[in-house]
Amino acid sequence: MSSLFFHNAHAASTAQNQPATKQTDQRSQPPAGKATTNASADSVTATKAESIIVMGAGAARETQSLSHLALQEVAPGTSPLKTLSKLPGVMFTSSDPLGSYEWSQQIIIRGFDQSRLGFTMDGIPLGNLAYGNDNGLSIGRALQTENNGPATLAQGAGAVGVAASNDLGGALEFTSIDPTKKFGVDVAGTVGSYGTWRTFARINSGTLPGGGRLYVSYDYQDANKWKGDGIQQQQQANAKFIQPLGDKVKLTLFGDYSQRAENDYQDLSNHMIATKGYNVDNVTGNYGLAKQIASAYQNGTSFPSGIADQDQSYYNSAGLRQDILGYGKLDFRFTDHLKGFVSVYGHTNTGEGVWVTPYTATPASLGGSPLSTRTTEYDIHREGVISSLSYNIGHHTIEGGFWFENNDFEQARRFYPLGSNQYPGSSVHWFGGNAFDTQWQSAFNTKTYQFHIQDTWQITPALKLNYGFKSLVVDNEARQLDGNYMGTPTANPYASGSITSANGFLPQIGANYRINHNNEIFADFSRNMAAFDNSTTGATSPFATTTAGYNAIKNKIHPEMSYSEEIGYRFHNKRIQASITGYYIEFEDRLLSITQGAGIQGNPSVLSNVGGVTSRGIDTAFNYRFADNWSLYASYSYNDSVYDDNLTSNGITYNTRGKSVVAMPRNLANVQISYDDGTIWGNIGMQYQGRRTYTYTNDQWVKPNDIFNLNVGYRFHSHNWALRGLDAQINVTNLFDKRYVATVGSNGFKVNDPGGTFQTLQAGAPRMVFFTLRKHFF
């Protein structure tokens, strides 16, 4: 039965009748590196019996997981964030069909966006997943989609041991599959709409002399944009090695290399959509028109016909990212009661955000174009260590751990010359060496220290209690370097200094009571803090302002805090899983940074604590295996997140108290019907998102949308060499070709937008079709 949440009778019985374990009670997640599949599940011929997903059974908080198989049923290359959006309370959207285009990626859970959620892969921190990430990388660049193991979501608050310094509103914990015990080769090819193609290959060594196991994999993906000119391209390699070191120690090594280049889609406004439609995009390919637009803006003359202003359509823009990520982990078991692990990791990133800007002309001596290429350049060098030790004594499992990370981050804003006759090639190449203007450059260091300890107490066979706390200290230091214009040093307008986010007691307590074999209730409370960003462009960075601005706030600004409470009920038997959770969240000391002017101008922002947010809501999920090969899944979430205070900016007070939080819909729903008889499988699903606003005063909204997706496949069962281990798959996104707004807030949010002209919306992709063939050699 290949369904979103399939839970077999044996697993249900085990979850109900076994005493508390670290997996279900302390972490509410598969331990890093442990959530793996066997040889057949890892192959392309994985069968229905291997997709065992527990809807948080036994956990003291709301939590659900998606299996490796569930993550493979979508089109290859699809971000697992998009697949996880089926889970209750999760709002994910992107303007590309696979959810991998990072400028438009947006995930919000219970009113908290990705900057306030925790993300890990095999326990390794991925940072805040912001577009200009200063402390990590997206899951799509950390792990190939084919190598995704089970993924677990805790909607309310991640466990105290999650390595994240910003998880105010939950945690998403991804895992990588393990190498198989048998030798095997997996190859796959995908073709699809708008020139999409993807190739993938993975070699599993099987068990080697000495007991080790290894896989190495590589993929290359290329696609055209679905509107306008440009590409979405990525190549990536993963390697994982597991070696037992005696009976009590296991070594795991993992490595990832990723290189991504993507041309951007133009940000739209409500007014543009109403007057020009969803297909407005960059004017790439028409350099003459781009120069006319820039000249009109700079000279104050009329814009070309059909062009409203300099921001309607840029000439070109792109994002480039190159990452290397690796970790080594030792799992050890001293005795039957004492076990633990130590992980050491490192990550380097080089990135560029590229815009051809009409705001800055190229000097006459360098070509004289009214345009220039503006880049925001990034370099991350971080390393860290994570450790945990747990001891089981009587009815208690006591676990504690430590996380330390040192992160050096460099950032710069530069302008490169353009000639007057034509644009010199594609924008998806690395710039460097001939900038005529370094507007600013900055160096940051962030040191993160986190300690946690917790106890899971099985008070009675039916009642268990989980309680603990973490201490978090994050030291940020910023150093601004002089700029340079045409060889002449220029002053850097941004702030240098240091600031610390610290809280020694962030508690969490939860309880689970098993009423009987099929019914349980749970409740939990948690208090969390989010550290400040540490960059020149970060949304909550104290240094993303002038020196005077920083001096005014450095002794007054406070890190954001959240207080989360939830209570829920679960039911499960051989055919039905159901849950309902109610929650209440107080979000205090909210930080707001308002950018003046268009995003491309890069003007300094002003950061301040602007009050709180109160969130109330319910999450519901239901999975019914109504026949041997059929299942029905449905989820519904209601979220009422509102601002507690009015907003005062530049001496003007705006009526924001009681207004809805930007980008988060009140209503989210999913329905999916699935079939799997072991040979033929398929599912059709609908995702509904209610209306969303992008202004703090709620004077502008985008309409609700309901998008259908179809996935079908066929597994060949044959002794014929050519067909053995072969399967075929078709994926159709946006089945009924709806036109809708996907991302809200791609260019940030505003207090109000009376004319609906603020360009911060991304159009959703039209219907697209992908066909995949996979072959497993063994």
CSV table of C-alpha atoms in Angstrom, one decimal, residues 260-479:
chain,number,residue,atom,x,y,z
A,260,ARG,CA,23.5,25.4,-8.9
A,261,ALA,CA,22.7,28.2,-11.4
A,262,GLU,CA,19.3,29.6,-11.9
A,263,ASN,CA,17.9,32.5,-13.8
A,264,ASP,CA,15.2,34.4,-11.9
A,265,TYR,CA,11.6,35.0,-12.7
A,266,GLN,CA,10.4,38.7,-12.5
A,267,ASP,CA,8.6,39.7,-9.3
A,268,LEU,CA,5.1,40.8,-10.0
A,269,SER,CA,2.5,43.0,-8.4
A,270,ASN,CA,-1.2,42.7,-8.1
A,271,HIS,CA,-1.6,45.7,-10.5
A,272,MET,CA,0.7,44.0,-13.1
A,273,ILE,CA,-1.2,40.8,-12.9
A,274,ALA,CA,-4.6,42.6,-13.3
A,275,THR,CA,-3.4,44.6,-16.3
A,276,LYS,CA,-0.8,42.5,-18.0
A,277,GLY,CA,-1.3,38.9,-16.7
A,278,TYR,CA,1.0,36.4,-15.1
A,279,ASN,CA,3.5,36.0,-18.0
A,280,VAL,CA,5.4,39.3,-17.5
A,281,ASP,CA,9.0,38.5,-17.1
A,282,ASN,CA,12.5,39.8,-17.6
A,283,VAL,CA,13.3,41.2,-21.0
A,284,THR,CA,16.3,39.0,-21.4
A,285,GLY,CA,17.3,38.8,-25.1
A,286,ASN,CA,16.3,42.4,-25.8
A,287,TYR,CA,19.2,44.4,-24.6
A,288,GLY,CA,18.1,47.5,-26.6
A,289,LEU,CA,14.8,47.6,-24.7
A,290,ALA,CA,16.6,47.2,-21.4
A,291,LYS,CA,18.9,50.1,-22.2
A,292,GLN,CA,15.9,52.3,-23.2
A,293,ILE,CA,14.2,51.5,-19.9
A,294,ALA,CA,17.3,52.4,-17.9
A,295,SER,CA,17.9,55.6,-19.9
A,296,ALA,CA,14.3,56.7,-19.4
A,297,TYR,CA,14.6,56.2,-15.6
A,298,GLN,CA,18.0,58.0,-15.4
A,299,ASN,CA,17.0,60.9,-17.6
A,300,GLY,CA,13.4,61.3,-16.4
A,301,THR,CA,11.9,60.7,-19.9
A,302,SER,CA,9.0,58.6,-21.0
A,303,PHE,CA,9.3,54.8,-20.8
A,304,PRO,CA,9.0,52.7,-23.9
A,305,SER,CA,5.5,51.6,-24.9
A,306,GLY,CA,4.1,48.9,-22.6
A,307,ILE,CA,6.6,49.6,-19.8
A,308,ALA,CA,5.3,51.2,-16.7
A,309,ASP,CA,8.5,51.9,-14.9
A,310,GLN,CA,12.1,50.7,-14.4
A,311,ASP,CA,11.1,47.9,-12.1
A,312,GLN,CA,8.5,46.2,-14.3
A,313,SER,CA,11.0,44.1,-16.2
A,314,TYR,CA,14.7,43.9,-15.6
A,315,TYR,CA,17.1,42.7,-18.3
A,316,ASN,CA,18.3,39.6,-16.4
A,317,SER,CA,19.0,38.2,-13.0
A,318,ALA,CA,20.3,35.0,-11.6
A,319,GLY,CA,21.5,33.1,-8.5
A,320,LEU,CA,24.6,31.0,-8.4
A,321,ARG,CA,25.6,28.7,-5.5
A,322,GLN,CA,28.5,26.2,-5.0
A,323,ASP,CA,28.6,24.1,-1.8
A,324,ILE,CA,30.8,21.5,-0.3
A,325,LEU,CA,29.4,19.8,2.8
A,326,GLY,CA,30.7,16.9,4.8
A,327,TYR,CA,30.5,15.2,8.2
A,328,GLY,CA,32.0,12.4,10.1
A,329,LYS,CA,30.1,10.7,12.9
A,330,LEU,CA,30.9,8.1,15.5
A,331,ASP,CA,28.1,6.2,17.1
A,332,PHE,CA,29.1,4.2,20.2
A,333,ARG,CA,27.4,2.0,22.7
A,334,PHE,CA,29.4,1.6,25.9
A,335,THR,CA,26.8,-0.7,27.6
A,336,ASP,CA,23.2,-1.7,27.0
A,337,HIS,CA,22.3,1.4,29.0
A,338,LEU,CA,24.9,4.0,27.9
A,339,LYS,CA,25.2,5.2,24.3
A,340,GLY,CA,26.0,8.3,22.3
A,341,PHE,CA,27.5,9.9,19.3
A,342,VAL,CA,29.9,12.7,18.2
A,343,SER,CA,29.6,14.4,14.8
A,344,VAL,CA,32.1,16.8,13.3
A,345,TYR,CA,31.1,18.7,10.2
A,346,GLY,CA,32.3,21.4,7.8
A,347,HIS,CA,30.6,23.5,5.0
A,348,THR,CA,31.9,26.0,2.5
A,349,ASN,CA,29.7,28.0,0.2
A,350,THR,CA,30.4,30.5,-2.6
A,351,GLY,CA,27.4,32.4,-4.0
A,352,GLU,CA,26.4,35.3,-6.1
A,353,GLY,CA,23.1,37.0,-6.6
A,354,VAL,CA,23.2,38.7,-10.0
A,355,TRP,CA,21.0,41.6,-11.3
A,356,VAL,CA,21.3,43.7,-14.4
A,357,THR,CA,20.3,47.0,-12.8
A,358,PRO,CA,18.9,50.1,-14.4
A,359,TYR,CA,19.7,52.1,-11.3
A,360,THR,CA,23.5,52.3,-11.9
A,361,ALA,CA,25.1,53.1,-15.2
A,362,THR,CA,28.4,51.8,-16.4
A,363,PRO,CA,31.1,54.5,-16.5
A,364,ALA,CA,31.7,55.9,-20.0
A,365,SER,CA,35.4,54.8,-19.8
A,366,LEU,CA,34.3,51.1,-19.3
A,367,GLY,CA,31.6,50.9,-21.9
A,368,GLY,CA,29.0,53.5,-21.2
A,369,SER,CA,25.9,51.3,-21.0
A,370,PRO,CA,23.1,52.8,-18.9
A,371,LEU,CA,23.0,49.4,-17.3
A,372,SER,CA,25.5,47.6,-15.1
A,373,THR,CA,25.6,44.1,-13.5
A,374,ARG,CA,25.1,44.2,-9.7
A,375,THR,CA,26.1,41.3,-7.6
A,376,THR,CA,25.7,40.3,-4.0
A,377,GLU,CA,28.6,37.9,-3.3
A,378,TYR,CA,28.7,35.4,-0.5
A,379,ASP,CA,31.3,33.1,1.1
A,380,ILE,CA,30.6,30.8,4.1
A,381,HIS,CA,33.2,28.8,6.0
A,382,ARG,CA,31.7,27.0,8.9
A,383,GLU,CA,32.7,24.0,11.0
A,384,GLY,CA,31.1,22.5,14.1
A,385,VAL,CA,30.7,19.6,16.5
A,386,ILE,CA,27.6,17.9,17.8
A,387,SER,CA,27.6,15.4,20.6
A,388,SER,CA,25.0,13.4,22.6
A,389,LEU,CA,25.1,10.9,25.5
A,390,SER,CA,22.1,9.0,26.8
A,391,TYR,CA,21.7,6.7,29.8
A,392,ASN,CA,18.8,4.4,30.5
A,393,ILE,CA,18.2,3.7,34.2
A,394,GLY,CA,15.0,2.1,35.4
A,395,HIS,CA,12.1,4.0,34.0
A,396,HIS,CA,14.2,7.0,32.9
A,397,THR,CA,16.2,7.8,29.8
A,398,ILE,CA,18.4,10.8,30.5
A,399,GLU,CA,20.0,12.4,27.5
A,400,GLY,CA,22.2,15.5,27.1
A,401,GLY,CA,24.4,17.0,24.4
A,402,PHE,CA,26.4,19.9,23.2
A,403,TRP,CA,26.6,21.8,19.8
A,404,PHE,CA,29.3,24.3,18.8
A,405,GLU,CA,29.7,26.0,15.5
A,406,ASN,CA,32.1,28.6,14.2
A,407,ASN,CA,31.0,30.4,11.1
A,408,ASP,CA,33.0,32.9,9.1
A,409,PHE,CA,30.8,34.7,6.5
A,410,GLU,CA,31.9,37.3,4.0
A,411,GLN,CA,29.6,39.4,1.9
A,412,ALA,CA,30.0,42.1,-0.7
A,413,ARG,CA,28.0,44.3,-3.1
A,414,ARG,CA,29.7,44.9,-6.4
A,415,PHE,CA,29.0,46.4,-9.8
A,416,TYR,CA,30.5,45.2,-13.1
A,417,PRO,CA,30.6,47.1,-16.4
A,418,LEU,CA,28.5,46.5,-19.5
A,419,GLY,CA,29.2,47.6,-23.0
A,420,SER,CA,26.8,49.8,-25.0
A,421,ASN,CA,26.2,47.4,-27.9
A,422,GLN,CA,25.2,44.0,-26.4
A,423,TYR,CA,25.1,42.0,-23.2
A,424,PRO,CA,28.3,39.9,-22.9
A,425,GLY,CA,26.8,36.4,-22.7
A,426,SER,CA,24.8,34.6,-20.0
A,427,SER,CA,24.3,36.0,-16.5
A,428,VAL,CA,24.8,32.5,-15.0
A,429,HIS,CA,28.5,32.7,-14.8
A,430,TRP,CA,30.8,33.8,-12.0
A,431,PHE,CA,31.7,37.4,-12.0
A,432,GLY,CA,34.9,38.8,-10.5
A,433,GLY,CA,38.1,40.7,-11.1
A,434,ASN,CA,36.8,43.7,-12.9
A,435,ALA,CA,34.2,45.4,-10.7
A,436,PHE,CA,34.2,49.2,-11.1
A,437,ASP,CA,32.4,49.7,-7.8
A,438,THR,CA,32.5,47.7,-4.5
A,439,GLN,CA,29.7,49.5,-2.7
A,440,TRP,CA,30.3,47.6,0.5
A,441,GLN,CA,32.1,44.5,1.8
A,442,SER,CA,31.7,42.9,5.2
A,443,ALA,CA,33.2,40.1,7.3
A,444,PHE,CA,31.2,38.4,10.0
A,445,ASN,CA,32.0,35.7,12.6
A,446,THR,CA,29.3,33.8,14.5
A,447,LYS,CA,30.0,31.4,17.3
A,448,THR,CA,27.1,29.2,18.5
A,449,TYR,CA,27.1,27.3,21.8
A,450,GLN,CA,24.1,25.1,22.7
A,451,PHE,CA,23.8,22.7,25.7
A,452,HIS,CA,20.7,20.6,26.4
A,453,ILE,CA,19.6,17.9,28.8
A,454,GLN,CA,16.3,16.0,29.0
A,455,ASP,CA,14.7,13.1,30.7
A,456,THR,CA,12.0,10.7,29.4
A,457,TRP,CA,10.2,9.2,32.4
A,458,GLN,CA,7.9,6.2,31.8
A,459,ILE,CA,5.8,6.9,34.9
A,460,THR,CA,3.3,4.0,34.2
A,461,PRO,CA,2.9,1.7,31.2
A,462,ALA,CA,0.4,4.2,29.8
A,463,LEU,CA,1.9,7.6,30.9
A,464,LYS,CA,5.3,9.1,30.1
A,465,LEU,CA,6.7,12.5,30.6
A,466,ASN,CA,9.5,14.2,28.7
A,467,TYR,CA,11.1,17.3,30.2
A,468,GLY,CA,14.3,19.2,29.7
A,469,PHE,CA,15.9,22.5,28.6
A,470,LYS,CA,18.5,23.9,26.4
A,471,SER,CA,20.9,26.9,26.9
A,472,LEU,CA,21.8,28.9,23.8
A,473,VAL,CA,24.5,31.5,23.4
A,474,VAL,CA,25.2,33.1,20.0
A,475,ASP,CA,28.0,35.6,19.6
A,476,ASN,CA,27.9,37.8,16.5
A,477,GLU,CA,30.7,40.1,15.3
A,478,ALA,CA,30.7,42.3,12.3
A,479,ARG,CA,33.6,44.1,10.6
